[in-house]
Amino acid sequence: KVRAATNSAESKDGYVHALTPLRGITITVPVQWIKSQLDDTAATVSFTETSMSSSIKQLWKDLLRDSVDINGETLLGESLHGPERILGKLTQQILSCDETVREKLKSDKDRTGITEAQAVSYARDILLATNRTRSGGDSYFCAENLCLNRALAVLVPSSTEANPLSIKVSDCPPKGGNTPDANNISGWVQARNGPDKPWKKLYLLLSHSILGCYAEGTLELRERIMLQGAKVGSNLTKETKDATQSQQNGSEERIITITTKDGQLVREYLFEDNFDFLLWDASFKKASSISGGSEAINGAKSPPSSTSSTPGVEITPTVHVVVNVCTEYKLCTLDPSGIEREDTWAELQTTFEQMFTLTGGPKGKISRGDEVVQLEVLGPCII
């Protein structure tokens, strides 16, 4: 509605009035949804993936003029060997968190731990996925897509000095545990595609309104679900013939059901622990009610993998990474008077965010949550 109102506005009064409902709230927009909505060829090109070699060249250019905050320590790219120090610090934090989790689990570090080579590769991939060119481009196009009216206003950065890119590296919760943030949680659950289907163990990664479902053993992405507008139901049901459960007949089981508005896609998730059940239930319901984006689940599936895990070694994520990039913009008139207060119609703040979970061992891999952009109107002019 906001997008349609700003696009159809014919004057400053109408344009500012269209933005007024967004004052004081934050909306979360999945970048994938924006990509699917764009019909502007020039804008779509900005989302095109480039080759690895050209991406790394651009990454190094970005890091040279950027600053990165890694777990509270800010590193300047323009300093001596700045990009190398940033990559090294992120690698060090990944190895440290992995070692901490392995010690808690008392696992065989030689077989299941993240190696130095893997850590460097993961650090590179995280920086590639969230570098200033990509995260800034995604943030800009999400903001512009919401406020688009090329006959009246233009979106420009508020400052030439960018905020540091923030990277938080932490231990992944052990199997059966979840991160406490309702917007970003992950963990192992039993899942099925309907009431009559068998249960299968999946690793779920919820990033705001987007749920990534990963297969047990290989951690291959099975499907990606966009939760906005979906119906989320939770209840305690009695299952008496489930061979995958060790509970006694007639015992209560905690199940959360997610259904599209048209009822064509149904997913059920089973929880043995009551705390996990309540946490995921609250998170799913919050994700389904987030403003913006799709109104239903989008089951974009990846082909299932037939690769099995190493015998006797279960692949479990040990490191959790969250990247945030905050940018402020101004919406300015196309007919400036030279007086900044009059020429600036509104101010916007965007926060690009993406989650990652990292796994070690011979079949270690990096699992990426979908990119989301949070938008907040800081201060539209009141006419």
PDB file of N, CA and C in Angstrom, residues 33-121:
ATOM      1  N   TRP A  33      12.309 -11.251  -2.170  1.00  0.00           N
ATOM      2  CA  TRP A  33      10.997 -10.769  -2.600  1.00  0.00           C
ATOM      3  C   TRP A  33      11.146  -9.540  -3.472  1.00  0.00           C
ATOM      4  N   ILE A  34      12.048  -8.621  -3.064  1.00  0.00           N
ATOM      5  CA  ILE A  34      12.285  -7.420  -3.865  1.00  0.00           C
ATOM      6  C   ILE A  34      12.759  -7.811  -5.257  1.00  0.00           C
ATOM      7  N   LYS A  35      13.679  -8.782  -5.323  1.00  0.00           N
ATOM      8  CA  LYS A  35      14.191  -9.220  -6.623  1.00  0.00           C
ATOM      9  C   LYS A  35      13.068  -9.743  -7.504  1.00  0.00           C
ATOM     10  N   SER A  36      12.157 -10.499  -6.902  1.00  0.00           N
ATOM     11  CA  SER A  36      11.069 -11.068  -7.690  1.00  0.00           C
ATOM     12  C   SER A  36      10.071 -10.014  -8.141  1.00  0.00           C
ATOM     13  N   GLN A  37      10.005  -8.878  -7.416  1.00  0.00           N
ATOM     14  CA  GLN A  37       9.049  -7.820  -7.750  1.00  0.00           C
ATOM     15  C   GLN A  37       9.585  -6.827  -8.775  1.00  0.00           C
ATOM     16  N   LEU A  38      10.909  -6.743  -8.917  1.00  0.00           N
ATOM     17  CA  LEU A  38      11.479  -5.734  -9.802  1.00  0.00           C
ATOM     18  C   LEU A  38      11.166  -6.027 -11.262  1.00  0.00           C
ATOM     19  N   ASP A  39      10.639  -5.040 -11.943  1.00  0.00           N
ATOM     20  CA  ASP A  39      10.413  -5.188 -13.378  1.00  0.00           C
ATOM     21  C   ASP A  39      11.261  -4.203 -14.160  1.00  0.00           C
ATOM     22  N   ASP A  40      12.154  -3.499 -13.444  1.00  0.00           N
ATOM     23  CA  ASP A  40      13.060  -2.541 -14.066  1.00  0.00           C
ATOM     24  C   ASP A  40      14.352  -3.266 -14.428  1.00  0.00           C
ATOM     25  N   THR A  41      14.637  -3.390 -15.712  1.00  0.00           N
ATOM     26  CA  THR A  41      15.801  -4.151 -16.163  1.00  0.00           C
ATOM     27  C   THR A  41      17.099  -3.629 -15.575  1.00  0.00           C
ATOM     28  N   ALA A  42      17.261  -2.330 -15.529  1.00  0.00           N
ATOM     29  CA  ALA A  42      18.488  -1.736 -14.996  1.00  0.00           C
ATOM     30  C   ALA A  42      18.670  -2.085 -13.532  1.00  0.00           C
ATOM     31  N   ALA A  43      17.577  -2.072 -12.778  1.00  0.00           N
ATOM     32  CA  ALA A  43      17.666  -2.397 -11.359  1.00  0.00           C
ATOM     33  C   ALA A  43      17.959  -3.866 -11.156  1.00  0.00           C
ATOM     34  N   THR A  44      17.329  -4.722 -11.982  1.00  0.00           N
ATOM     35  CA  THR A  44      17.534  -6.151 -11.844  1.00  0.00           C
ATOM     36  C   THR A  44      18.986  -6.524 -12.091  1.00  0.00           C
ATOM     37  N   VAL A  45      19.631  -5.851 -13.012  1.00  0.00           N
ATOM     38  CA  VAL A  45      21.029  -6.136 -13.304  1.00  0.00           C
ATOM     39  C   VAL A  45      21.897  -5.939 -12.065  1.00  0.00           C
ATOM     40  N   SER A  46      21.508  -5.022 -11.203  1.00  0.00           N
ATOM     41  CA  SER A  46      22.294  -4.747 -10.009  1.00  0.00           C
ATOM     42  C   SER A  46      22.328  -5.931  -9.061  1.00  0.00           C
ATOM     43  N   PHE A  47      21.364  -6.854  -9.194  1.00  0.00           N
ATOM     44  CA  PHE A  47      21.319  -8.024  -8.329  1.00  0.00           C
ATOM     45  C   PHE A  47      22.015  -9.234  -8.948  1.00  0.00           C
ATOM     46  N   THR A  48      22.585  -9.077 -10.125  1.00  0.00           N
ATOM     47  CA  THR A  48      23.189 -10.203 -10.822  1.00  0.00           C
ATOM     48  C   THR A  48      24.497 -10.629 -10.169  1.00  0.00           C
ATOM     49  N   GLU A  49      24.652 -11.950  -9.947  1.00  0.00           N
ATOM     50  CA  GLU A  49      25.891 -12.474  -9.377  1.00  0.00           C
ATOM     51  C   GLU A  49      27.014 -12.358 -10.397  1.00  0.00           C
ATOM     52  N   THR A  50      28.208 -12.001  -9.921  1.00  0.00           N
ATOM     53  CA  THR A  50      29.366 -11.928 -10.797  1.00  0.00           C
ATOM     54  C   THR A  50      30.266 -13.126 -10.538  1.00  0.00           C
ATOM     55  N   SER A  51      31.300 -13.273 -11.360  1.00  0.00           N
ATOM     56  CA  SER A  51      32.215 -14.399 -11.184  1.00  0.00           C
ATOM     57  C   SER A  51      32.997 -14.243  -9.895  1.00  0.00           C
ATOM     58  N   MET A  52      33.569 -15.371  -9.405  1.00  0.00           N
ATOM     59  CA  MET A  52      34.305 -15.357  -8.145  1.00  0.00           C
ATOM     60  C   MET A  52      35.493 -14.405  -8.211  1.00  0.00           C
ATOM     61  N   SER A  53      36.232 -14.420  -9.318  1.00  0.00           N
ATOM     62  CA  SER A  53      37.426 -13.589  -9.416  1.00  0.00           C
ATOM     63  C   SER A  53      37.091 -12.114  -9.356  1.00  0.00           C
ATOM     64  N   SER A  54      36.063 -11.693 -10.109  1.00  0.00           N
ATOM     65  CA  SER A  54      35.689 -10.288 -10.102  1.00  0.00           C
ATOM     66  C   SER A  54      35.068  -9.897  -8.769  1.00  0.00           C
ATOM     67  N   SER A  55      34.359 -10.832  -8.112  1.00  0.00           N
ATOM     68  CA  SER A  55      33.767 -10.549  -6.810  1.00  0.00           C
ATOM     69  C   SER A  55      34.845 -10.311  -5.768  1.00  0.00           C
ATOM     70  N   ILE A  56      35.902 -11.123  -5.783  1.00  0.00           N
ATOM     71  CA  ILE A  56      36.983 -10.960  -4.815  1.00  0.00           C
ATOM     72  C   ILE A  56      37.721  -9.652  -5.039  1.00  0.00           C
ATOM     73  N   LYS A  57      37.912  -9.270  -6.299  1.00  0.00           N
ATOM     74  CA  LYS A  57      38.545  -7.982  -6.598  1.00  0.00           C
ATOM     75  C   LYS A  57      37.719  -6.842  -6.031  1.00  0.00           C
ATOM     76  N   GLN A  58      36.406  -6.910  -6.210  1.00  0.00           N
ATOM     77  CA  GLN A  58      35.525  -5.872  -5.685  1.00  0.00           C
ATOM     78  C   GLN A  58      35.512  -5.892  -4.166  1.00  0.00           C
ATOM     79  N   LEU A  59      35.541  -7.103  -3.580  1.00  0.00           N
ATOM     80  CA  LEU A  59      35.583  -7.228  -2.121  1.00  0.00           C
ATOM     81  C   LEU A  59      36.808  -6.519  -1.558  1.00  0.00           C
ATOM     82  N   TRP A  60      37.963  -6.736  -2.170  1.00  0.00           N
ATOM     83  CA  TRP A  60      39.197  -6.126  -1.676  1.00  0.00           C
ATOM     84  C   TRP A  60      39.126  -4.602  -1.792  1.00  0.00           C
ATOM     85  N   LYS A  61      38.522  -4.103  -2.880  1.00  0.00           N
ATOM     86  CA  LYS A  61      38.352  -2.661  -3.042  1.00  0.00           C
ATOM     87  C   LYS A  61      37.439  -2.109  -1.947  1.00  0.00           C
ATOM     88  N   ASP A  62      36.350  -2.851  -1.664  1.00  0.00           N
ATOM     89  CA  ASP A  62      35.421  -2.414  -0.623  1.00  0.00           C
ATOM     90  C   ASP A  62      36.102  -2.386   0.739  1.00  0.00           C
ATOM     91  N   LEU A  63      36.868  -3.435   1.056  1.00  0.00           N
ATOM     92  CA  LEU A  63      37.510  -3.520   2.364  1.00  0.00           C
ATOM     93  C   LEU A  63      38.558  -2.424   2.550  1.00  0.00           C
ATOM     94  N   LEU A  64      39.219  -2.035   1.476  1.00  0.00           N
ATOM     95  CA  LEU A  64      40.244  -0.993   1.577  1.00  0.00           C
ATOM     96  C   LEU A  64      39.661   0.354   2.005  1.00  0.00           C
ATOM     97  N   ARG A  65      38.407   0.602   1.672  1.00  0.00           N
ATOM     98  CA  ARG A  65      37.792   1.886   2.022  1.00  0.00           C
ATOM     99  C   ARG A  65      36.685   1.725   3.070  1.00  0.00           C
ATOM    100  N   ASP A  66      36.663   0.566   3.718  1.00  0.00           N
ATOM    101  CA  ASP A  66      35.593   0.267   4.668  1.00  0.00           C
ATOM    102  C   ASP A  66      36.155   0.044   6.062  1.00  0.00           C
ATOM    103  N   SER A  67      35.276  -0.046   7.026  1.00  0.00           N
ATOM    104  CA  SER A  67      35.638  -0.448   8.386  1.00  0.00           C
ATOM    105  C   SER A  67      34.703  -1.571   8.803  1.00  0.00           C
ATOM    106  N   VAL A  68      35.231  -2.543   9.542  1.00  0.00           N
ATOM    107  CA  VAL A  68      34.463  -3.731   9.926  1.00  0.00           C
ATOM    108  C   VAL A  68      34.589  -3.937  11.425  1.00  0.00           C
ATOM    109  N   ASP A  69      33.449  -4.070  12.095  1.00  0.00           N
ATOM    110  CA  ASP A  69      33.419  -4.353  13.528  1.00  0.00           C
ATOM    111  C   ASP A  69      33.167  -5.847  13.722  1.00  0.00           C
ATOM    112  N   ILE A  70      34.151  -6.551  14.280  1.00  0.00           N
ATOM    113  CA  ILE A  70      34.034  -7.995  14.502  1.00  0.00           C
ATOM    114  C   ILE A  70      34.034  -8.246  16.006  1.00  0.00           C
ATOM    115  N   ASN A  71      32.886  -8.614  16.530  1.00  0.00           N
ATOM    116  CA  ASN A  71      32.718  -8.872  17.969  1.00  0.00           C
ATOM    117  C   ASN A  71      33.255  -7.722  18.824  1.00  0.00           C
ATOM    118  N   GLY A  72      32.938  -6.489  18.407  1.00  0.00           N
ATOM    119  CA  GLY A  72      33.288  -5.334  19.212  1.00  0.00           C
ATOM    120  C   GLY A  72      34.609  -4.679  18.877  1.00  0.00           C
ATOM    121  N   GLU A  73      35.431  -5.285  18.037  1.00  0.00           N
ATOM    122  CA  GLU A  73      36.711  -4.691  17.644  1.00  0.00           C
ATOM    123  C   GLU A  73      36.606  -4.150  16.220  1.00  0.00           C
ATOM    124  N   THR A  74      36.840  -2.852  16.076  1.00  0.00           N
ATOM    125  CA  THR A  74      36.723  -2.211  14.762  1.00  0.00           C
ATOM    126  C   THR A  74      38.070  -2.203  14.050  1.00  0.00           C
ATOM    127  N   LEU A  75      38.069  -2.706  12.819  1.00  0.00           N
ATOM    128  CA  LEU A  75      39.277  -2.761  11.996  1.00  0.00           C
ATOM    129  C   LEU A  75      39.080  -1.868  10.775  1.00  0.00           C
ATOM    130  N   LEU A  76      40.070  -1.045  10.476  1.00  0.00           N
ATOM    131  CA  LEU A  76      39.993  -0.128   9.348  1.00  0.00           C
ATOM    132  C   LEU A  76      40.673  -0.724   8.131  1.00  0.00           C
ATOM    133  N   GLY A  77      39.957  -0.769   7.025  1.00  0.00           N
ATOM    134  CA  GLY A  77      40.521  -1.327   5.804  1.00  0.00           C
ATOM    135  C   GLY A  77      41.654  -0.508   5.246  1.00  0.00           C
ATOM    136  N   GLU A  78      41.651   0.811   5.512  1.00  0.00           N
ATOM    137  CA  GLU A  78      42.687   1.685   4.973  1.00  0.00           C
ATOM    138  C   GLU A  78      43.993   1.598   5.760  1.00  0.00           C
ATOM    139  N   SER A  79      43.985   0.906   6.902  1.00  0.00           N
ATOM    140  CA  SER A  79      45.204   0.774   7.694  1.00  0.00           C
ATOM    141  C   SER A  79      46.150  -0.220   7.018  1.00  0.00           C
ATOM    142  N   LEU A  80      47.363  -0.362   7.558  1.00  0.00           N
ATOM    143  CA  LEU A  80      48.351  -1.256   6.977  1.00  0.00           C
ATOM    144  C   LEU A  80      47.821  -2.689   6.944  1.00  0.00           C
ATOM    145  N   HIS A  81      47.793  -3.286   5.753  1.00  0.00           N
ATOM    146  CA  HIS A  81      47.280  -4.648   5.561  1.00  0.00           C
ATOM    147  C   HIS A  81      45.856  -4.791   6.117  1.00  0.00           C
ATOM    148  N   GLY A  82      45.053  -3.735   5.939  1.00  0.00           N
ATOM    149  CA  GLY A  82      43.699  -3.726   6.484  1.00  0.00           C
ATOM    150  C   GLY A  82      42.832  -4.902   6.059  1.00  0.00           C
ATOM    151  N   PRO A  83      42.661  -5.165   4.738  1.00  0.00           N
ATOM    152  CA  PRO A  83      41.826  -6.289   4.320  1.00  0.00           C
ATOM    153  C   PRO A  83      42.312  -7.629   4.867  1.00  0.00           C
ATOM    154  N   GLU A  84      43.631  -7.826   4.883  1.00  0.00           N
ATOM    155  CA  GLU A  84      44.176  -9.076   5.412  1.00  0.00           C
ATOM    156  C   GLU A  84      43.867  -9.221   6.898  1.00  0.00           C
ATOM    157  N   ARG A  85      43.955  -8.120   7.650  1.00  0.00           N
ATOM    158  CA  ARG A  85      43.677  -8.166   9.086  1.00  0.00           C
ATOM    159  C   ARG A  85      42.196  -8.456   9.345  1.00  0.00           C
ATOM    160  N   ILE A  86      41.324  -7.901   8.516  1.00  0.00           N
ATOM    161  CA  ILE A  86      39.891  -8.170   8.664  1.00  0.00           C
ATOM    162  C   ILE A  86      39.599  -9.638   8.413  1.00  0.00           C
ATOM    163  N   LEU A  87      40.131 -10.173   7.323  1.00  0.00           N
ATOM    164  CA  LEU A  87      39.928 -11.591   7.005  1.00  0.00           C
ATOM    165  C   LEU A  87      40.521 -12.475   8.099  1.00  0.00           C
ATOM    166  N   GLY A  88      41.702 -12.105   8.592  1.00  0.00           N
ATOM    167  CA  GLY A  88      42.357 -12.902   9.632  1.00  0.00           C
ATOM    168  C   GLY A  88      41.594 -12.884  10.939  1.00  0.00           C
ATOM    169  N   LYS A  89      41.067 -11.711  11.331  1.00  0.00           N
ATOM    170  CA  LYS A  89      40.310 -11.604  12.572  1.00  0.00           C
ATOM    171  C   LYS A  89      39.041 -12.434  12.517  1.00  0.00           C
ATOM    172  N   LEU A  90      38.324 -12.380  11.408  1.00  0.00           N
ATOM    173  CA  LEU A  90      37.095 -13.161  11.261  1.00  0.00           C
ATOM    174  C   LEU A  90      37.424 -14.653  11.295  1.00  0.00           C
ATOM    175  N   THR A  91      38.502 -15.050  10.639  1.00  0.00           N
ATOM    176  CA  THR A  91      38.933 -16.457  10.662  1.00  0.00           C
ATOM    177  C   THR A  91      39.248 -16.895  12.090  1.00  0.00           C
ATOM    178  N   GLN A  92      39.946 -16.057  12.826  1.00  0.00           N
ATOM    179  CA  GLN A  92      40.312 -16.367  14.205  1.00  0.00           C
ATOM    180  C   GLN A  92      39.076 -16.561  15.083  1.00  0.00           C
ATOM    181  N   GLN A  93      38.072 -15.700  14.928  1.00  0.00           N
ATOM    182  CA  GLN A  93      36.860 -15.810  15.729  1.00  0.00           C
ATOM    183  C   GLN A  93      36.083 -17.087  15.396  1.00  0.00           C
ATOM    184  N   ILE A  94      36.069 -17.448  14.122  1.00  0.00           N
ATOM    185  CA  ILE A  94      35.391 -18.687  13.716  1.00  0.00           C
ATOM    186  C   ILE A  94      36.056 -19.894  14.366  1.00  0.00           C
ATOM    187  N   LEU A  95      37.376 -19.958  14.297  1.00  0.00           N
ATOM    188  CA  LEU A  95      38.106 -21.083  14.898  1.00  0.00           C
ATOM    189  C   LEU A  95      37.917 -21.131  16.409  1.00  0.00           C
ATOM    190  N   SER A  96      37.918 -19.969  17.056  1.00  0.00           N
ATOM    191  CA  SER A  96      37.766 -19.914  18.505  1.00  0.00           C
ATOM    192  C   SER A  96      36.396 -20.421  18.943  1.00  0.00           C
ATOM    193  N   CYS A  97      35.333 -19.977  18.269  1.00  0.00           N
ATOM    194  CA  CYS A  97      33.981 -20.427  18.625  1.00  0.00           C
ATOM    195  C   CYS A  97      33.808 -21.910  18.365  1.00  0.00           C
ATOM    196  N   ASP A  98      34.349 -22.392  17.255  1.00  0.00           N
ATOM    197  CA  ASP A  98      34.247 -23.815  16.940  1.00  0.00           C
ATOM    198  C   ASP A  98      34.942 -24.652  18.017  1.00  0.00           C
ATOM    199  N   GLU A  99      36.124 -24.226  18.431  1.00  0.00           N
ATOM    200  CA  GLU A  99      36.862 -24.967  19.452  1.00  0.00           C
ATOM    201  C   GLU A  99      36.095 -24.994  20.770  1.00  0.00           C
ATOM    202  N   THR A 100      35.462 -23.873  21.123  1.00  0.00           N
ATOM    203  CA  THR A 100      34.685 -23.812  22.359  1.00  0.00           C
ATOM    204  C   THR A 100      33.543 -24.813  22.345  1.00  0.00           C
ATOM    205  N   VAL A 101      32.816 -24.876  21.210  1.00  0.00           N
ATOM    206  CA  VAL A 101      31.694 -25.807  21.106  1.00  0.00           C
ATOM    207  C   VAL A 101      32.191 -27.240  21.140  1.00  0.00           C
ATOM    208  N   ARG A 102      33.299 -27.533  20.435  1.00  0.00           N
ATOM    209  CA  ARG A 102      33.834 -28.899  20.407  1.00  0.00           C
ATOM    210  C   ARG A 102      34.251 -29.361  21.799  1.00  0.00           C
ATOM    211  N   GLU A 103      34.796 -28.455  22.576  1.00  0.00           N
ATOM    212  CA  GLU A 103      35.185 -28.818  23.940  1.00  0.00           C
ATOM    213  C   GLU A 103      33.973 -29.127  24.796  1.00  0.00           C
ATOM    214  N   LYS A 104      32.894 -28.354  24.613  1.00  0.00           N
ATOM    215  CA  LYS A 104      31.661 -28.608  25.363  1.00  0.00           C
ATOM    216  C   LYS A 104      31.056 -29.950  24.981  1.00  0.00           C
ATOM    217  N   LEU A 105      31.106 -30.256  23.683  1.00  0.00           N
ATOM    218  CA  LEU A 105      30.522 -31.503  23.194  1.00  0.00           C
ATOM    219  C   LEU A 105      31.446 -32.702  23.373  1.00  0.00           C
ATOM    220  N   LYS A 106      32.716 -32.401  23.717  1.00  0.00           N
ATOM    221  CA  LYS A 106      33.742 -33.449  23.852  1.00  0.00           C
ATOM    222  C   LYS A 106      33.828 -34.294  22.579  1.00  0.00           C
ATOM    223  N   SER A 107      33.805 -33.617  21.451  1.00  0.00           N
ATOM    224  CA  SER A 107      33.851 -34.315  20.162  1.00  0.00           C
ATOM    225  C   SER A 107      35.292 -34.460  19.692  1.00  0.00           C
ATOM    226  N   ASP A 108      35.477 -35.294  18.689  1.00  0.00           N
ATOM    227  CA  ASP A 108      36.794 -35.527  18.105  1.00  0.00           C
ATOM    228  C   ASP A 108      37.115 -34.353  17.177  1.00  0.00           C
ATOM    229  N   LYS A 109      37.959 -33.429  17.645  1.00  0.00           N
ATOM    230  CA  LYS A 109      38.239 -32.212  16.864  1.00  0.00           C
ATOM    231  C   LYS A 109      38.893 -32.535  15.525  1.00  0.00           C
ATOM    232  N   ASP A 110      39.706 -33.605  15.479  1.00  0.00           N
ATOM    233  CA  ASP A 110      40.408 -33.937  14.241  1.00  0.00           C
ATOM    234  C   ASP A 110      39.438 -34.355  13.144  1.00  0.00           C
ATOM    235  N   ARG A 111      38.285 -34.900  13.532  1.00  0.00           N
ATOM    236  CA  ARG A 111      37.333 -35.405  12.536  1.00  0.00           C
ATOM    237  C   ARG A 111      36.196 -34.426  12.250  1.00  0.00           C
ATOM    238  N   THR A 112      35.789 -33.652  13.260  1.00  0.00           N
ATOM    239  CA  THR A 112      34.592 -32.833  13.083  1.00  0.00           C
ATOM    240  C   THR A 112      34.835 -31.340  13.231  1.00  0.00           C
ATOM    241  N   GLY A 113      36.019 -30.912  13.653  1.00  0.00           N
ATOM    242  CA  GLY A 113      36.270 -29.493  13.851  1.00  0.00           C
ATOM    243  C   GLY A 113      36.487 -28.746  12.549  1.00  0.00           C
ATOM    244  N   ILE A 114      36.294 -27.425  12.597  1.00  0.00           N
ATOM    245  CA  ILE A 114      36.565 -26.570  11.444  1.00  0.00           C
ATOM    246  C   ILE A 114      38.073 -26.388  11.318  1.00  0.00           C
ATOM    247  N   THR A 115      38.616 -26.727  10.170  1.00  0.00           N
ATOM    248  CA  THR A 115      40.053 -26.578   9.949  1.00  0.00           C
ATOM    249  C   THR A 115      40.381 -25.123   9.629  1.00  0.00           C
ATOM    250  N   GLU A 116      41.668 -24.782   9.671  1.00  0.00           N
ATOM    251  CA  GLU A 116      42.075 -23.422   9.341  1.00  0.00           C
ATOM    252  C   GLU A 116      41.719 -23.072   7.898  1.00  0.00           C
ATOM    253  N   ALA A 117      41.888 -24.032   6.995  1.00  0.00           N
ATOM    254  CA  ALA A 117      41.543 -23.788   5.589  1.00  0.00           C
ATOM    255  C   ALA A 117      40.044 -23.533   5.434  1.00  0.00           C
ATOM    256  N   GLN A 118      39.228 -24.332   6.146  1.00  0.00           N
ATOM    257  CA  GLN A 118      37.786 -24.115   6.088  1.00  0.00           C
ATOM    258  C   GLN A 118      37.413 -22.757   6.665  1.00  0.00           C
ATOM    259  N   ALA A 119      38.042 -22.382   7.778  1.00  0.00           N
ATOM    260  CA  ALA A 119      37.727 -21.107   8.428  1.00  0.00           C
ATOM    261  C   ALA A 119      38.041 -19.930   7.509  1.00  0.00           C
ATOM    262  N   VAL A 120      39.178 -19.991   6.815  1.00  0.00           N
ATOM    263  CA  VAL A 120      39.532 -18.931   5.870  1.00  0.00           C
ATOM    264  C   VAL A 120      38.501 -18.867   4.740  1.00  0.00           C
ATOM    265  N   SER A 121      38.106 -20.033   4.245  1.00  0.00           N
ATOM    266  CA  SER A 121      37.123 -20.094   3.165  1.00  0.00           C
ATOM    267  C   SER A 121      35.778 -19.534   3.626  1.00  0.00           C
TER     268      SER A 121
END
